[in-house]
Amino acid sequence: MDTIGPEELDRRIRTRTLTDLRGIGPKTGAAIVQAHAGEVPEYLARLEEAHAELVPLADDVAEFRATLRGDLHTHSDWSDGGSPIREMAEAAIALGHEYMALTDHSPRLTVANGLSAERLERQLEVVAGLNEELRPFRILTGIECDIHLDGSLDQTDELLDRLDVVVASVHSDLRAESAAMTERMLAAVGNPHTDVLGHCTGRLLIPREQREGRRQRPRPESAFDAEAVFSACVEHGTAVEINSRPERLDPPLRLLALAVEFGCTFAIDTDAHAPGQLDWQGNGCERAVETGVDPDRVVNSWPVDELLGWTGR
């Protein structure tokens, strides 16, 4: 589009030659003339009228998002993320967060460069050093722990007990029969180390790129007894993750509404693999507003001491 100064704009409007400029059609030209005269352009007025019902929703989402103090599911270049821990933390600080749980993958997920027990031990030392430098911001130690076929967690009990936050997720055999998947998830939800049930259906809405050029195709939801799983989450105090990644948006709205009905607690997380992705929480907040999630039941809206009291660390 051409750039013109105020005098040239006046002349173009007076001589009705605005549309001679590159990138300005009749509709845009009319809007410019009306705005120049101090009027609300008719096209904009029609848009505002047509979408007026969305404005309160946007306000509610912004208000909801302002209650969040941190993010409980993030990745660094120690596993399959693209950035160092410090860069992720600095991005979280820039967003106004008070804490961020670092939840790199567990060893079984080799495709994501999962952390062995030895590597996780080293990461804990690195995080301790960064917390000294970045205080009062706090990097919470954590893991996204793969759920084995028998429902056990993919790390030693000793290490899991030392972590601030444990997100447990299914990453394999996602097309298993409903009964088998349900038993697997119930065992993980009931594990005293599990704090958050990650992306519960495992669905992928659009393709995505992985490490070393791998490409994942869209994937349907896993089948499981959602009522049984959400009931167990309430019983054991395990939060249901509202995963904000655009290709996940998990759980689907119907299951999220069911979890609300059952009285679950929630964690609105980004599952960020890069600093810019930490800004995706709005996706989860929009879905939370749409399904009536109470902000007080979102664990990452709590102060860090209250959060860690809940995780039992």
Short mmCIF file of C-alpha atoms in Angstrom, two decimals:
data_model
loop_
_atom_site.label_atom_id
_atom_site.label_comp_id
_atom_site.label_asym_id
_atom_site.label_seq_id
_atom_site.Cartn_x
_atom_site.Cartn_y
_atom_site.Cartn_z
CA MET A 1 0.00 0.00 0.00
CA ASP A 2 1.29 3.53 -0.82
CA THR A 3 2.12 5.92 2.04
CA ILE A 4 0.93 9.54 1.79
CA GLY A 5 1.06 12.57 4.06
CA PRO A 6 -1.94 14.56 5.43
CA GLU A 7 -1.90 17.18 2.65
CA GLU A 8 -1.86 14.56 -0.07
CA LEU A 9 -4.62 12.67 1.75
CA ASP A 10 -6.77 15.81 1.78
CA ARG A 11 -6.17 16.30 -1.92
CA ARG A 12 -6.97 12.70 -2.76
CA ILE A 13 -10.23 12.84 -0.80
CA ARG A 14 -11.16 16.15 -2.40
CA THR A 15 -10.44 14.91 -5.92
CA ARG A 16 -11.87 11.45 -5.26
CA THR A 17 -8.65 9.72 -6.34
CA LEU A 18 -7.96 7.61 -3.25
CA THR A 19 -8.66 4.42 -5.14
CA ASP A 20 -5.95 5.27 -7.65
CA LEU A 21 -3.46 4.35 -4.91
CA ARG A 22 -2.09 0.83 -4.79
CA GLY A 23 -3.89 -1.35 -2.24
CA ILE A 24 -6.96 0.89 -1.75
CA GLY A 25 -10.23 -0.43 -3.16
CA PRO A 26 -13.70 1.14 -3.04
CA LYS A 27 -14.57 -0.30 0.40
CA THR A 28 -11.29 0.82 2.00
CA GLY A 29 -11.52 4.20 0.29
CA ALA A 30 -15.01 4.81 1.65
CA ALA A 31 -13.87 3.86 5.17
CA ILE A 32 -10.93 6.30 4.95
CA VAL A 33 -13.18 9.16 3.80
CA GLN A 34 -15.66 8.52 6.63
CA ALA A 35 -12.92 8.22 9.28
CA HIS A 36 -11.26 11.40 7.96
CA ALA A 37 -14.58 13.21 8.49
CA GLY A 38 -14.69 12.04 12.10
CA GLU A 39 -17.35 9.41 11.48
CA VAL A 40 -17.35 5.71 12.33
CA PRO A 41 -16.90 3.93 8.98
CA GLU A 42 -20.10 2.13 7.98
CA TYR A 43 -18.19 -1.09 7.32
CA LEU A 44 -16.68 -1.05 10.82
CA ALA A 45 -20.05 -0.22 12.38
CA ARG A 46 -21.63 -3.22 10.66
CA LEU A 47 -18.82 -5.49 11.88
CA GLU A 48 -19.17 -4.24 15.45
CA GLU A 49 -22.94 -4.82 15.35
CA ALA A 50 -22.58 -8.29 13.84
CA HIS A 51 -20.00 -9.42 16.43
CA ALA A 52 -21.14 -7.46 19.48
CA GLU A 53 -21.84 -10.67 21.37
CA LEU A 54 -18.13 -11.54 21.24
CA VAL A 55 -17.01 -8.43 23.13
CA PRO A 56 -18.20 -9.57 26.60
CA LEU A 57 -16.57 -12.96 25.96
CA ALA A 58 -13.27 -11.29 25.11
CA ASP A 59 -13.50 -9.20 28.29
CA ASP A 60 -14.26 -12.30 30.37
CA VAL A 61 -11.31 -14.18 28.86
CA ALA A 62 -8.95 -11.29 29.57
CA GLU A 63 -10.22 -11.08 33.15
CA PHE A 64 -9.81 -14.84 33.58
CA ARG A 65 -6.31 -14.82 32.14
CA ALA A 66 -5.29 -12.04 34.53
CA THR A 67 -5.91 -14.43 37.44
CA LEU A 68 -3.23 -16.88 36.25
CA ARG A 69 0.09 -16.63 38.07
CA GLY A 70 2.07 -19.23 36.13
CA ASP A 71 2.21 -22.16 33.74
CA LEU A 72 2.60 -25.78 34.86
CA HIS A 73 3.59 -27.44 31.57
CA THR A 74 6.62 -26.14 29.63
CA HIS A 75 9.58 -27.66 27.81
CA SER A 76 13.18 -26.58 27.21
CA ASP A 77 15.99 -27.71 24.92
CA TRP A 78 16.84 -30.35 27.51
CA SER A 79 14.12 -32.47 25.86
CA ASP A 80 12.19 -31.45 22.73
CA GLY A 81 11.86 -27.71 23.35
CA GLY A 82 13.77 -25.23 21.24
CA SER A 83 15.15 -22.84 23.88
CA PRO A 84 17.30 -22.89 27.01
CA ILE A 85 15.65 -22.88 30.43
CA ARG A 86 16.69 -19.28 31.12
CA GLU A 87 15.04 -18.00 27.92
CA MET A 88 11.81 -19.77 28.79
CA ALA A 89 11.89 -18.30 32.29
CA GLU A 90 12.65 -14.78 31.05
CA ALA A 91 9.73 -15.00 28.61
CA ALA A 92 7.45 -16.07 31.47
CA ILE A 93 8.67 -13.13 33.56
CA ALA A 94 7.94 -10.77 30.65
CA LEU A 95 4.35 -12.06 30.60
CA GLY A 96 3.99 -11.19 34.30
CA HIS A 97 4.11 -14.75 35.58
CA GLU A 98 5.31 -15.47 39.09
CA TYR A 99 6.37 -19.06 38.37
CA MET A 100 6.80 -21.61 35.63
CA ALA A 101 7.00 -25.37 36.00
CA LEU A 102 9.72 -26.90 33.83
CA THR A 103 8.30 -30.24 32.72
CA ASP A 104 10.64 -31.81 30.20
CA HIS A 105 9.83 -35.32 29.02
CA SER A 106 10.65 -38.54 30.85
CA PRO A 107 13.14 -41.15 29.53
CA ARG A 108 10.71 -43.48 27.75
CA LEU A 109 9.81 -40.79 25.21
CA THR A 110 13.05 -41.08 23.24
CA VAL A 111 11.56 -39.28 20.23
CA ALA A 112 11.36 -36.20 22.49
CA ASN A 113 14.86 -36.68 23.98
CA GLY A 114 13.36 -37.62 27.34
CA LEU A 115 15.50 -37.08 30.43
CA SER A 116 17.14 -40.04 32.12
CA ALA A 117 17.31 -40.00 35.90
CA GLU A 118 20.91 -38.75 35.66
CA ARG A 119 20.04 -35.90 33.31
CA LEU A 120 17.07 -34.90 35.45
CA GLU A 121 19.35 -34.79 38.49
CA ARG A 122 21.64 -32.38 36.62
CA GLN A 123 18.68 -30.27 35.56
CA LEU A 124 17.60 -29.87 39.18
CA GLU A 125 21.01 -28.36 39.95
CA VAL A 126 20.73 -25.96 36.99
CA VAL A 127 17.25 -24.86 38.07
CA ALA A 128 18.43 -24.25 41.63
CA GLY A 129 21.12 -21.92 40.31
CA LEU A 130 18.73 -20.05 38.04
CA ASN A 131 16.26 -19.57 40.88
CA GLU A 132 18.95 -17.81 42.87
CA GLU A 133 19.46 -15.40 39.96
CA LEU A 134 15.85 -14.84 38.93
CA ARG A 135 14.11 -14.50 42.29
CA PRO A 136 11.39 -13.62 43.21
CA PHE A 137 10.36 -15.47 40.03
CA ARG A 138 10.54 -19.21 40.56
CA ILE A 139 11.16 -22.08 38.18
CA LEU A 140 9.32 -25.04 39.65
CA THR A 141 11.05 -28.36 39.14
CA GLY A 142 8.91 -30.82 37.27
CA ILE A 143 8.43 -33.44 34.59
CA GLU A 144 5.93 -34.48 31.97
CA CYS A 145 5.95 -38.12 32.92
CA ASP A 146 4.91 -40.75 30.41
CA ILE A 147 2.19 -43.13 31.62
CA HIS A 148 3.21 -46.74 30.98
CA LEU A 149 0.73 -49.33 29.71
CA ASP A 150 0.18 -50.56 33.27
CA GLY A 151 -0.47 -47.00 34.51
CA SER A 152 2.86 -46.61 36.31
CA LEU A 153 4.93 -43.45 35.84
CA ASP A 154 8.12 -43.27 33.81
CA GLN A 155 10.57 -42.15 36.52
CA THR A 156 11.80 -43.33 39.91
CA ASP A 157 9.64 -42.65 42.95
CA GLU A 158 12.62 -41.05 44.66
CA LEU A 159 13.04 -38.45 41.91
CA LEU A 160 9.32 -37.84 41.49
CA ASP A 161 9.08 -37.13 45.20
CA ARG A 162 11.71 -34.39 44.85
CA LEU A 163 9.90 -32.52 42.06
CA ASP A 164 7.51 -29.63 42.60
CA VAL A 165 5.05 -30.58 39.83
CA VAL A 166 4.38 -33.86 38.02
CA VAL A 167 2.28 -33.80 34.84
CA ALA A 168 1.34 -37.34 33.79
CA SER A 169 0.43 -37.90 30.12
CA VAL A 170 -0.28 -40.77 27.76
CA HIS A 171 1.94 -40.69 24.66
CA SER A 172 1.75 -44.26 23.34
CA ASP A 173 -0.86 -46.85 22.29
CA LEU A 174 -3.37 -44.04 21.97
CA ARG A 175 -5.77 -46.23 19.99
CA ALA A 176 -6.10 -48.80 22.76
CA GLU A 177 -9.51 -50.17 23.73
CA SER A 178 -11.50 -47.92 26.03
CA ALA A 179 -11.37 -50.32 29.00
CA ALA A 180 -7.59 -50.67 28.82
CA MET A 181 -7.04 -46.93 28.43
CA THR A 182 -9.39 -46.21 31.32
CA GLU A 183 -7.54 -48.55 33.68
CA ARG A 184 -4.23 -47.08 32.59
CA MET A 185 -5.39 -43.51 33.28
CA LEU A 186 -7.05 -44.42 36.58
CA ALA A 187 -3.80 -45.92 37.84
CA ALA A 188 -1.86 -42.78 36.89
CA VAL A 189 -4.44 -40.38 38.34
CA GLY A 190 -4.40 -42.34 41.60
CA ASN A 191 -0.60 -42.29 41.85
CA PRO A 192 0.29 -39.97 44.78
CA HIS A 193 3.03 -38.36 42.67
CA THR A 194 0.64 -37.22 39.92
CA ASP A 195 -0.47 -33.60 40.20
CA VAL A 196 -1.87 -32.90 36.72
CA LEU A 197 -3.38 -35.19 34.08
CA GLY A 198 -1.92 -33.86 30.82
CA HIS A 199 -3.81 -33.53 27.48
CA CYS A 200 -6.18 -36.33 28.42
CA THR A 201 -7.50 -37.39 24.98
CA GLY A 202 -4.16 -37.10 23.17
CA ARG A 203 -5.86 -35.68 20.08
CA LEU A 204 -4.11 -33.63 17.41
CA LEU A 205 -6.34 -31.34 15.39
CA ILE A 206 -3.77 -30.39 12.75
CA PRO A 207 -0.40 -31.80 11.60
CA ARG A 208 2.70 -30.68 13.47
CA GLU A 209 6.42 -30.79 13.01
CA GLN A 210 8.65 -32.70 15.44
CA ARG A 211 12.37 -33.02 15.99
CA GLU A 212 14.60 -33.95 13.06
CA GLY A 213 11.94 -33.17 10.46
CA ARG A 214 9.38 -35.70 11.68
CA ARG A 215 5.77 -34.79 10.98
CA GLN A 216 2.81 -35.93 13.04
CA ARG A 217 -0.53 -36.33 11.32
CA PRO A 218 -3.87 -35.29 12.88
CA ARG A 219 -5.01 -37.81 15.46
CA PRO A 220 -8.47 -38.57 16.90
CA GLU A 221 -9.26 -38.68 20.61
CA SER A 222 -8.36 -41.71 22.66
CA ALA A 223 -11.34 -43.67 23.95
CA PHE A 224 -11.79 -43.91 27.73
CA ASP A 225 -14.49 -43.67 30.40
CA ALA A 226 -14.34 -39.94 31.05
CA GLU A 227 -16.78 -40.07 33.96
CA ALA A 228 -14.63 -42.64 35.77
CA VAL A 229 -11.41 -40.72 35.09
CA PHE A 230 -12.77 -37.33 36.15
CA SER A 231 -14.34 -38.86 39.24
CA ALA A 232 -10.92 -40.29 40.15
CA CYS A 233 -9.32 -36.87 39.57
CA VAL A 234 -11.71 -35.39 42.12
CA GLU A 235 -11.12 -38.25 44.57
CA HIS A 236 -7.31 -38.04 44.39
CA GLY A 237 -6.99 -34.28 44.00
CA THR A 238 -5.45 -34.49 40.52
CA ALA A 239 -5.98 -31.48 38.27
CA VAL A 240 -7.26 -31.89 34.71
CA GLU A 241 -5.08 -29.98 32.29
CA ILE A 242 -6.69 -27.54 29.86
CA ASN A 243 -3.99 -27.75 27.20
CA SER A 244 -3.78 -24.50 25.25
CA ARG A 245 -1.68 -25.66 22.28
CA PRO A 246 -3.62 -24.78 19.10
CA GLU A 247 -3.18 -28.29 17.69
CA ARG A 248 -4.43 -29.90 20.91
CA LEU A 249 -7.06 -27.76 22.69
CA ASP A 250 -7.52 -30.74 24.96
CA PRO A 251 -9.91 -31.77 26.46
CA PRO A 252 -12.62 -31.11 23.87
CA LEU A 253 -15.37 -28.79 25.08
CA ARG A 254 -17.88 -31.56 25.82
CA LEU A 255 -15.36 -33.34 28.09
CA LEU A 256 -14.24 -30.11 29.69
CA ALA A 257 -17.87 -29.33 30.53
CA LEU A 258 -18.17 -32.82 32.02
CA ALA A 259 -15.08 -32.26 34.18
CA VAL A 260 -16.59 -29.00 35.40
CA GLU A 261 -19.80 -30.83 36.25
CA PHE A 262 -17.86 -33.44 38.24
CA GLY A 263 -16.10 -30.72 40.26
CA CYS A 264 -12.54 -31.20 38.99
CA THR A 265 -9.72 -28.78 39.58
CA PHE A 266 -7.82 -27.57 36.51
CA ALA A 267 -4.45 -26.34 35.27
CA ILE A 268 -4.51 -24.05 32.23
CA ASP A 269 -1.17 -24.78 30.57
CA THR A 270 0.53 -23.95 27.29
CA ASP A 271 2.69 -27.07 26.83
CA ALA A 272 5.11 -24.48 25.43
CA HIS A 273 8.17 -25.65 23.51
CA ALA A 274 9.41 -22.10 22.73
CA PRO A 275 9.22 -18.73 24.52
CA GLY A 276 6.53 -17.26 22.27
CA GLN A 277 4.24 -20.19 22.96
CA LEU A 278 3.95 -19.19 26.62
CA ASP A 279 1.46 -16.59 25.38
CA TRP A 280 -1.01 -19.31 24.33
CA GLN A 281 -2.81 -19.42 27.68
CA GLY A 282 -5.58 -17.28 26.24
CA ASN A 283 -6.71 -20.30 24.21
CA GLY A 284 -7.28 -22.29 27.37
CA CYS A 285 -8.89 -19.38 29.19
CA GLU A 286 -11.40 -18.93 26.37
CA ARG A 287 -12.43 -22.56 26.66
CA ALA A 288 -12.59 -22.29 30.45
CA VAL A 289 -14.92 -19.29 30.22
CA GLU A 290 -17.08 -21.05 27.64
CA THR A 291 -17.58 -24.08 29.90
CA GLY A 292 -18.00 -22.25 33.20
CA VAL A 293 -14.71 -23.11 34.92
CA ASP A 294 -14.40 -21.29 38.26
CA PRO A 295 -11.06 -19.40 38.31
CA ASP A 296 -10.61 -20.39 41.95
CA ARG A 297 -10.48 -24.04 40.83
CA VAL A 298 -7.54 -23.37 38.51
CA VAL A 299 -4.46 -24.36 40.47
CA ASN A 300 -2.06 -22.06 38.57
CA SER A 301 -4.12 -19.08 39.67
CA TRP A 302 -2.93 -19.81 43.23
CA PRO A 303 0.12 -18.24 44.91
CA VAL A 304 3.16 -20.47 44.71
CA ASP A 305 3.10 -21.46 48.39
CA GLU A 306 -0.55 -22.51 48.11
CA LEU A 307 0.20 -24.38 44.90
CA LEU A 308 3.09 -26.29 46.49
CA GLY A 309 0.96 -27.02 49.53
CA TRP A 310 -1.54 -28.62 47.16
CA THR A 311 1.11 -30.70 45.38
CA GLY A 312 2.43 -31.75 48.78
CA ARG A 313 5.99 -30.69 48.04
#
